[in-house]
Tab-separated table of C-alpha atoms and ligand atoms in Angstrom:
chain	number	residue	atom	x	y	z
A	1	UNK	CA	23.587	-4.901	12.342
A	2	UNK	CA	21.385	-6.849	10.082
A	3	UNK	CA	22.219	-6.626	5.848
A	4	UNK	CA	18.992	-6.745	3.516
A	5	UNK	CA	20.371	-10.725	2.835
A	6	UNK	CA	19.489	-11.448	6.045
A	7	UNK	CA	15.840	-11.196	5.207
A	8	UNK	CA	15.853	-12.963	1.782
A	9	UNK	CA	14.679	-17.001	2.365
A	10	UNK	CA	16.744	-19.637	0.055
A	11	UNK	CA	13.593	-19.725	-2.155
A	12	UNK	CA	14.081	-18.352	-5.293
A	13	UNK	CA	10.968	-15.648	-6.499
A	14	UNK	CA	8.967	-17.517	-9.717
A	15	UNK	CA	7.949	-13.810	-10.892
A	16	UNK	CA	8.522	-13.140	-14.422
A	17	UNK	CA	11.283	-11.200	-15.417
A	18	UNK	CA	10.822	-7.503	-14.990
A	19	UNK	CA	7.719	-7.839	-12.445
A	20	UNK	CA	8.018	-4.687	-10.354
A	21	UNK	CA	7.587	-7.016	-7.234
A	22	UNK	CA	11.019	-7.836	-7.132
A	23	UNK	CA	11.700	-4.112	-6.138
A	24	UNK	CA	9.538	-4.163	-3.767
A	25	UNK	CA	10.946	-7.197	-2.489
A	26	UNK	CA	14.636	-5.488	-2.405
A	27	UNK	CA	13.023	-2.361	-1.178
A	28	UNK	CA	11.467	-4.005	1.494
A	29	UNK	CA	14.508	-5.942	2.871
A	30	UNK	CA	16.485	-2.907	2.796
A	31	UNK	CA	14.239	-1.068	5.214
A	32	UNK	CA	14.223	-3.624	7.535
A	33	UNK	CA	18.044	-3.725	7.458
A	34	UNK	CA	17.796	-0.345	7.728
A	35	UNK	CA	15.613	-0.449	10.889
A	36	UNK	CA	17.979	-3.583	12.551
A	37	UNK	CA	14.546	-5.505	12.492
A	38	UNK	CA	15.312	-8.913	14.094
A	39	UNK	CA	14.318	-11.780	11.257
A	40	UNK	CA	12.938	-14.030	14.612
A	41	UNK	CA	10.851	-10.764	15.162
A	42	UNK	CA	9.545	-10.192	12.228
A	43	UNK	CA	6.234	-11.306	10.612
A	44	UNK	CA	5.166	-10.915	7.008
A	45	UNK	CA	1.406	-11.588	6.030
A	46	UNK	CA	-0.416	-12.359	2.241
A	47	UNK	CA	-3.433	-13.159	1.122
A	48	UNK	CA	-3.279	-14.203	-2.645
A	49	UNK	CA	-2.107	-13.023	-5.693
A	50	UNK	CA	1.640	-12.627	-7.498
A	51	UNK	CA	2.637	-10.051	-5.154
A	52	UNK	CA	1.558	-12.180	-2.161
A	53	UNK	CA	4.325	-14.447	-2.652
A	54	UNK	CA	6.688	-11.782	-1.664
A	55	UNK	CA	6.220	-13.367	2.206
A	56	UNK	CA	7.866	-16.894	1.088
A	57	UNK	CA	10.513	-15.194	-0.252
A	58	UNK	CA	11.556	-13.586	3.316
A	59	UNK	CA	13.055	-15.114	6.194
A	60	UNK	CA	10.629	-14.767	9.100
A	61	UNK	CA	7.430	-15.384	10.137
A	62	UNK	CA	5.388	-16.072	7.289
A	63	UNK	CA	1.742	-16.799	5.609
A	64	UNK	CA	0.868	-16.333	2.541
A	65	UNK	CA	-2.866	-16.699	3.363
A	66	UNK	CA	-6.430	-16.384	1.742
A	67	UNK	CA	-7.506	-14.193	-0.869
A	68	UNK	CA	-8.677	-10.618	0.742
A	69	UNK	CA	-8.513	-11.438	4.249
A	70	UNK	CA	-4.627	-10.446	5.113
A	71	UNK	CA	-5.238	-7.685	6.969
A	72	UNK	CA	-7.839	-9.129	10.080
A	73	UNK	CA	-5.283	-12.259	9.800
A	74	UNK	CA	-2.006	-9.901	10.660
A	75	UNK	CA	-4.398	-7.563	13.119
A	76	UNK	CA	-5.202	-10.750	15.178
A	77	UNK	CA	-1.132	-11.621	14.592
A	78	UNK	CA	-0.312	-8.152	15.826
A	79	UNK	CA	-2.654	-7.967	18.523
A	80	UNK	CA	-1.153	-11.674	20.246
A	81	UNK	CA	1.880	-10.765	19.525
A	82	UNK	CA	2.678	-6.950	20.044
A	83	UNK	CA	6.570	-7.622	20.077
A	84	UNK	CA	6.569	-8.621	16.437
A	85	UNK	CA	7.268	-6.497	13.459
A	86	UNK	CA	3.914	-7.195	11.443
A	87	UNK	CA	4.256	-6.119	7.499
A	88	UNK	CA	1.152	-6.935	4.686
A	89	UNK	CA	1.723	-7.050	1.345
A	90	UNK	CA	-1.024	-8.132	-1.638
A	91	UNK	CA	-2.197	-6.925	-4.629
A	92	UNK	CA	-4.611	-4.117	-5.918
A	93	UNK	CA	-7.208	-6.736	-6.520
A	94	UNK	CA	-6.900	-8.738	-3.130
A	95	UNK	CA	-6.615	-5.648	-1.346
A	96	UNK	CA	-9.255	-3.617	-2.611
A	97	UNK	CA	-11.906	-5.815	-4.135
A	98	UNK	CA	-12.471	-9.132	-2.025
A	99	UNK	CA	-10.520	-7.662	0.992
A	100	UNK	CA	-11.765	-3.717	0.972
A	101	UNK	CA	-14.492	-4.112	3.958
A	102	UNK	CA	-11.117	-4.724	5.862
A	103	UNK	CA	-9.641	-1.810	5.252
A	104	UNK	CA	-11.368	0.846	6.814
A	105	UNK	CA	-11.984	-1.779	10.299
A	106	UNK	CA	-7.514	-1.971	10.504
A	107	UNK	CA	-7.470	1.815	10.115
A	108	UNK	CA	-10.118	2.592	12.477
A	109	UNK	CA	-8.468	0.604	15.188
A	110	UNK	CA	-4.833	2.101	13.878
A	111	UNK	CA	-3.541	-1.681	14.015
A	112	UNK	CA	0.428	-0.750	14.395
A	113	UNK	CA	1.051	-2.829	11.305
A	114	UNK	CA	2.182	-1.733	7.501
A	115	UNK	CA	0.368	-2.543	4.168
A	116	UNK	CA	2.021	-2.068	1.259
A	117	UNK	CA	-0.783	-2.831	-1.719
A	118	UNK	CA	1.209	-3.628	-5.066
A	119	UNK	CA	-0.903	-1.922	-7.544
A	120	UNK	CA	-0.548	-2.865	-11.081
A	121	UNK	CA	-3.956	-2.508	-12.458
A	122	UNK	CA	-4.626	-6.076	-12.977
A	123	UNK	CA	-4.975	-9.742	-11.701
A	124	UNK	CA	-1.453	-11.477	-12.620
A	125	UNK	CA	-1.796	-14.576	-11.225
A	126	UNK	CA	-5.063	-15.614	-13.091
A	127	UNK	CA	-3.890	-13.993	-16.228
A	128	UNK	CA	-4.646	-10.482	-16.789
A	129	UNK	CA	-8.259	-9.428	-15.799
A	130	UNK	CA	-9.260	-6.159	-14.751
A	131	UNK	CA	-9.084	-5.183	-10.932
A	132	UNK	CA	-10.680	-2.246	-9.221
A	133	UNK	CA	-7.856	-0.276	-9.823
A	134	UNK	CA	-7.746	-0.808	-13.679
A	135	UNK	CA	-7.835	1.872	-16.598
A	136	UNK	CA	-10.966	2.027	-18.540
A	137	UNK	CA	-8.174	2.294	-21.970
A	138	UNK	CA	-7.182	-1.546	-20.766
A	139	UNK	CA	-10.816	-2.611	-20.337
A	140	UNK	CA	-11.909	-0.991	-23.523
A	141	UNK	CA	-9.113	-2.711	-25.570
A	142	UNK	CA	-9.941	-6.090	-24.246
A	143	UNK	CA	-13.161	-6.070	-24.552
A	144	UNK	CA	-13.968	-6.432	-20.876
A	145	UNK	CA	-16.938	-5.384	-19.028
A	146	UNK	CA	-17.289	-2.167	-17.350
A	147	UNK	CA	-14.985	0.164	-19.140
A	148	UNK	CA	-16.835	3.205	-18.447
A	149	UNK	CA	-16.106	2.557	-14.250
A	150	UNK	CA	-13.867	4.617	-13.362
A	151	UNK	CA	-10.958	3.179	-10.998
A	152	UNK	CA	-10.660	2.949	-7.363
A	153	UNK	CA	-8.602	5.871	-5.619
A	154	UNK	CA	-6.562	3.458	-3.066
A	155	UNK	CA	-4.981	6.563	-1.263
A	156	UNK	CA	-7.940	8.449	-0.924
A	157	UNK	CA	-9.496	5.743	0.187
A	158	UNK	CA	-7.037	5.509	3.068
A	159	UNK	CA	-6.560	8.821	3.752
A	160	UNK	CA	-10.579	9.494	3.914
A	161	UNK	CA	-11.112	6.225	5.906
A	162	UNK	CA	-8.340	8.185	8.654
A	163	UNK	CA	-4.901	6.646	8.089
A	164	UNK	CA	-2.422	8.110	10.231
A	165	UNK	CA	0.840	7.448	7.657
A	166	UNK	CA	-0.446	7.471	3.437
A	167	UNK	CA	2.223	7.153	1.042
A	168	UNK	CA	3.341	6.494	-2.313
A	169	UNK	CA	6.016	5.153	-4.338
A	170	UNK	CA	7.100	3.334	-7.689
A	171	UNK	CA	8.595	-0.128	-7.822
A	172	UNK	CA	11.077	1.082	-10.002
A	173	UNK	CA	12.155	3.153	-8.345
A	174	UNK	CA	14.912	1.634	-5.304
A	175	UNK	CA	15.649	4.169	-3.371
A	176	UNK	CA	12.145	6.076	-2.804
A	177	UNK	CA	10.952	2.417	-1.990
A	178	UNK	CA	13.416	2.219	0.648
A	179	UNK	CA	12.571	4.840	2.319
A	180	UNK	CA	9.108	4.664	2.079
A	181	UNK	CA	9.505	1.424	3.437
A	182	UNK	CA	11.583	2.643	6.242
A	183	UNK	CA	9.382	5.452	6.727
A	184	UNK	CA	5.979	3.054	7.089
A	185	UNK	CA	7.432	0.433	9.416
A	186	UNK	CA	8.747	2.732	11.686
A	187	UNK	CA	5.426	4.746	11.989
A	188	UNK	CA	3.716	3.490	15.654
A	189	UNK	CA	-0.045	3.123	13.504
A	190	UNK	CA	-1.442	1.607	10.740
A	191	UNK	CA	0.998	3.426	7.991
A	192	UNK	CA	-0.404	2.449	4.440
A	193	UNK	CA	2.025	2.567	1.093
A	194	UNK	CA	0.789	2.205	-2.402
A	195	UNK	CA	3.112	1.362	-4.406
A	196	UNK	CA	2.808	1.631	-8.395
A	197	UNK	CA	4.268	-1.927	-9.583
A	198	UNK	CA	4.242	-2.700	-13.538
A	199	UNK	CA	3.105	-6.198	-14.571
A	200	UNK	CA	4.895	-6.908	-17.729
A	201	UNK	CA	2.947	-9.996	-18.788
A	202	UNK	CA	-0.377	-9.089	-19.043
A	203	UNK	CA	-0.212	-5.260	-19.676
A	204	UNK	CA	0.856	-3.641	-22.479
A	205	UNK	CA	4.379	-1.453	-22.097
A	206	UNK	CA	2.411	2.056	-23.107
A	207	UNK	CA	0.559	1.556	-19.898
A	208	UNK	CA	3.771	1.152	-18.276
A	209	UNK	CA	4.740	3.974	-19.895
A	210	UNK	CA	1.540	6.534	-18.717
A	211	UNK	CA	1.607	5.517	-15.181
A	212	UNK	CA	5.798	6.589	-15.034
A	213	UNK	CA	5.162	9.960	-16.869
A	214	UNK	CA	2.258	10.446	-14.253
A	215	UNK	CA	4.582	10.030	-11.720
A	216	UNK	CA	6.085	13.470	-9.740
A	217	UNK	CA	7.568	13.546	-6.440
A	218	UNK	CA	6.291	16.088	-3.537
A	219	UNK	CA	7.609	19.009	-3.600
A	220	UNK	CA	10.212	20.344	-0.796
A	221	UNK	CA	7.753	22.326	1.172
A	222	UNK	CA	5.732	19.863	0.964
A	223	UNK	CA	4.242	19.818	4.553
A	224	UNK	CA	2.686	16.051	5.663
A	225	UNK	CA	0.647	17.131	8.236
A	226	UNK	CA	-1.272	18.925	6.660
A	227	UNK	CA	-4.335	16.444	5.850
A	228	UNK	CA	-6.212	18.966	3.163
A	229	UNK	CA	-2.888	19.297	0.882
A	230	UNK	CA	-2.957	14.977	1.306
A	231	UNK	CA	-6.532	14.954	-0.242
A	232	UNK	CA	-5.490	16.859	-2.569
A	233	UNK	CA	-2.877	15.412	-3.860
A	234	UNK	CA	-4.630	11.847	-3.624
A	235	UNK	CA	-7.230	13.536	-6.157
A	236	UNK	CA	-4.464	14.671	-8.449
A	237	UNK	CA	-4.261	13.232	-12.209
A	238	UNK	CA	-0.339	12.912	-11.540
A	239	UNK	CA	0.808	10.283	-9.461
A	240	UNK	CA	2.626	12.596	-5.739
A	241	UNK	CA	5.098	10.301	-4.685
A	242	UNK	CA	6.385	10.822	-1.218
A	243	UNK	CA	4.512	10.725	2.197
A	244	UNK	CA	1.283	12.736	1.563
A	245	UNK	CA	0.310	12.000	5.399
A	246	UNK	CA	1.807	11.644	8.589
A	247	UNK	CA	-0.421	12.328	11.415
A	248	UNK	CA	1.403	12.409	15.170
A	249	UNK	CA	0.727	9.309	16.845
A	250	UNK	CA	-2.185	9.155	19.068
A	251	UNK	CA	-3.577	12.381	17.470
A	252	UNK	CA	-7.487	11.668	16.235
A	253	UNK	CA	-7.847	11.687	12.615
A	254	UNK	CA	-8.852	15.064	10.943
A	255	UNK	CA	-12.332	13.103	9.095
A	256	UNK	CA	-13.620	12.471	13.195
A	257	UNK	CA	-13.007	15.173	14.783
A	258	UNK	CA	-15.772	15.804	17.341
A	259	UNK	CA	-18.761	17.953	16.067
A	260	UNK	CA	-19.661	20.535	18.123
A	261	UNK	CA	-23.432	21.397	17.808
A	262	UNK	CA	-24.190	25.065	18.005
A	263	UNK	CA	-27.596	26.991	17.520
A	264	UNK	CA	-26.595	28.069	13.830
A	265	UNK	CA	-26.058	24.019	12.972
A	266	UNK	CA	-28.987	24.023	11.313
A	267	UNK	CA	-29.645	27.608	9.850
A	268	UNK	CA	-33.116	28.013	9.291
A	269	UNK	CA	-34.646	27.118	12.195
B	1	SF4	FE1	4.469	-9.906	-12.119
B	1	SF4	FE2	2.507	-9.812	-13.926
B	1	SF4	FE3	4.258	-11.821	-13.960
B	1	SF4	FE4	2.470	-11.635	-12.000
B	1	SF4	S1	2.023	-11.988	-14.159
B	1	SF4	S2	4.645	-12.111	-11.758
B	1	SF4	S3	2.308	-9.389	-11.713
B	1	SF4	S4	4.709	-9.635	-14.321
């Protein structure tokens, strides 16, 4: 039986202190531990930004590639090499600005693979400017353009573009990464996890702050199949942490279903 060590490589992580990718890191290795993932088997794909180190710091497979383009890179990976264990990680801003057109193409072909997007809001790595994912507040007190977009939904994104495994979890949070982690690796289909990851260089602690009180777990009955209740709690203002879908393997997603034309289609005429 593997221990999360067994995943870590001898390089030591150059994140600043208190960067929520270092849980994700930890959460990450514990899954696989938890799964008895052979290192030899296992891949782990990046395309650029702070959180795509997290592959060099992981013993297997490994590329920390170019920016936005991790996910046809680990597709092509997954599709050569069906035997391996094929994770993505990246940031909000490689993910879903430079890399969003290939999004939708990895869920439509349900690419058995997991991507974990890191979202803090911001670009990190070239010093704090404002991704898709960033709050107008933060763009308003810097003085950046655009504060009056509104931010990108990442899991309704996913869940409307007909993921068959959406979920969501906070970097500070160990044990709900772990088994989110577990959860989304072990899912036969593209399973997607947005995590909520706090950059504590470039953004202020309040913001920190807002995104944690935002933050409320799925209730009990919460029931994962059930793809309307997912929407809605991807529209939410609070942040539902849990698995908000989980569709059967090799069921069709619930956005395709086939359209049956009838005579009252088009009323009227
Ligand atoms: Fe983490 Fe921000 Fe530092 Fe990058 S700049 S390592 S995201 S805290």
């Amino acid at each position: 039986m593997t221990k999360p060590k067994d995943y870590r490589s001898d390089l030591t992580p150059v994140w600043c202190n208190g960067c929520g990718d270092y849980g994700v890191l930890k959460g990450i290795t514990q899954a696989l531990s938890d799964l008895d993932v052979a290192p030899e088997r296992l891949a782990v794909i990046s395309g650029i930004g702070c959180s795509s180190r997290l592959p060099g710091y992981t013993r297997s497979y490994a590329f920390n590639s170019i920016h936005g383009r991790a996910l046809p890179i680990a597709s092509g990976l997954k599709y050569a090499r069906p035997d391996l264990t094929v994770l993505v990680v990246g940031g909000d801003g490689d993910g879903f600005s430079i890399g969003l057109g290939h999004i939708p193409h990895a869920v439509r072909r349900d690419v058995p693979i997991m991507y974990a997007v890191l979202d803090n809001g911001i670009y990190g790595l070239t010093k704090g400017q404002a991704s898709p994912t960033s709050d107008p507040d933060f763009k308003r007190d810097r003085g950046l353009a655009g504060p009056d977009e509104r931010p990108l939904n990442p899991v309704l994104l996913v869940l409307a573009s007909g993921a068959g495994f959406v979920a969501r979890t906070h970097a500070g949070n160990l044990p709900h990464l772990r088994t989110m982690f577990r959860a989304a690796i072990a899912y036969p289909g593209f399973a997607f996890v947005h995590v909520l990851a706090g950059c504590v260089t470039y953004q202020k602690p309040a913001y920190a702050e807002e995104i944690y009180q935002r933050c409320v777990m799925l209730p009990p009955d919460y029931d994962p199949s059930d793809f309307d209740r997912a929407m809605d709690a991807a529209r939410g203002q609070r942040f539902a942490l849990g698995v908000l879908y989980k569709r059967p393997p090799g069921e069709r997603p619930v956005p395709m279903e086939p359209y049956e034309v009838t005579e009252t289609s088009f009323p009227g005429e």
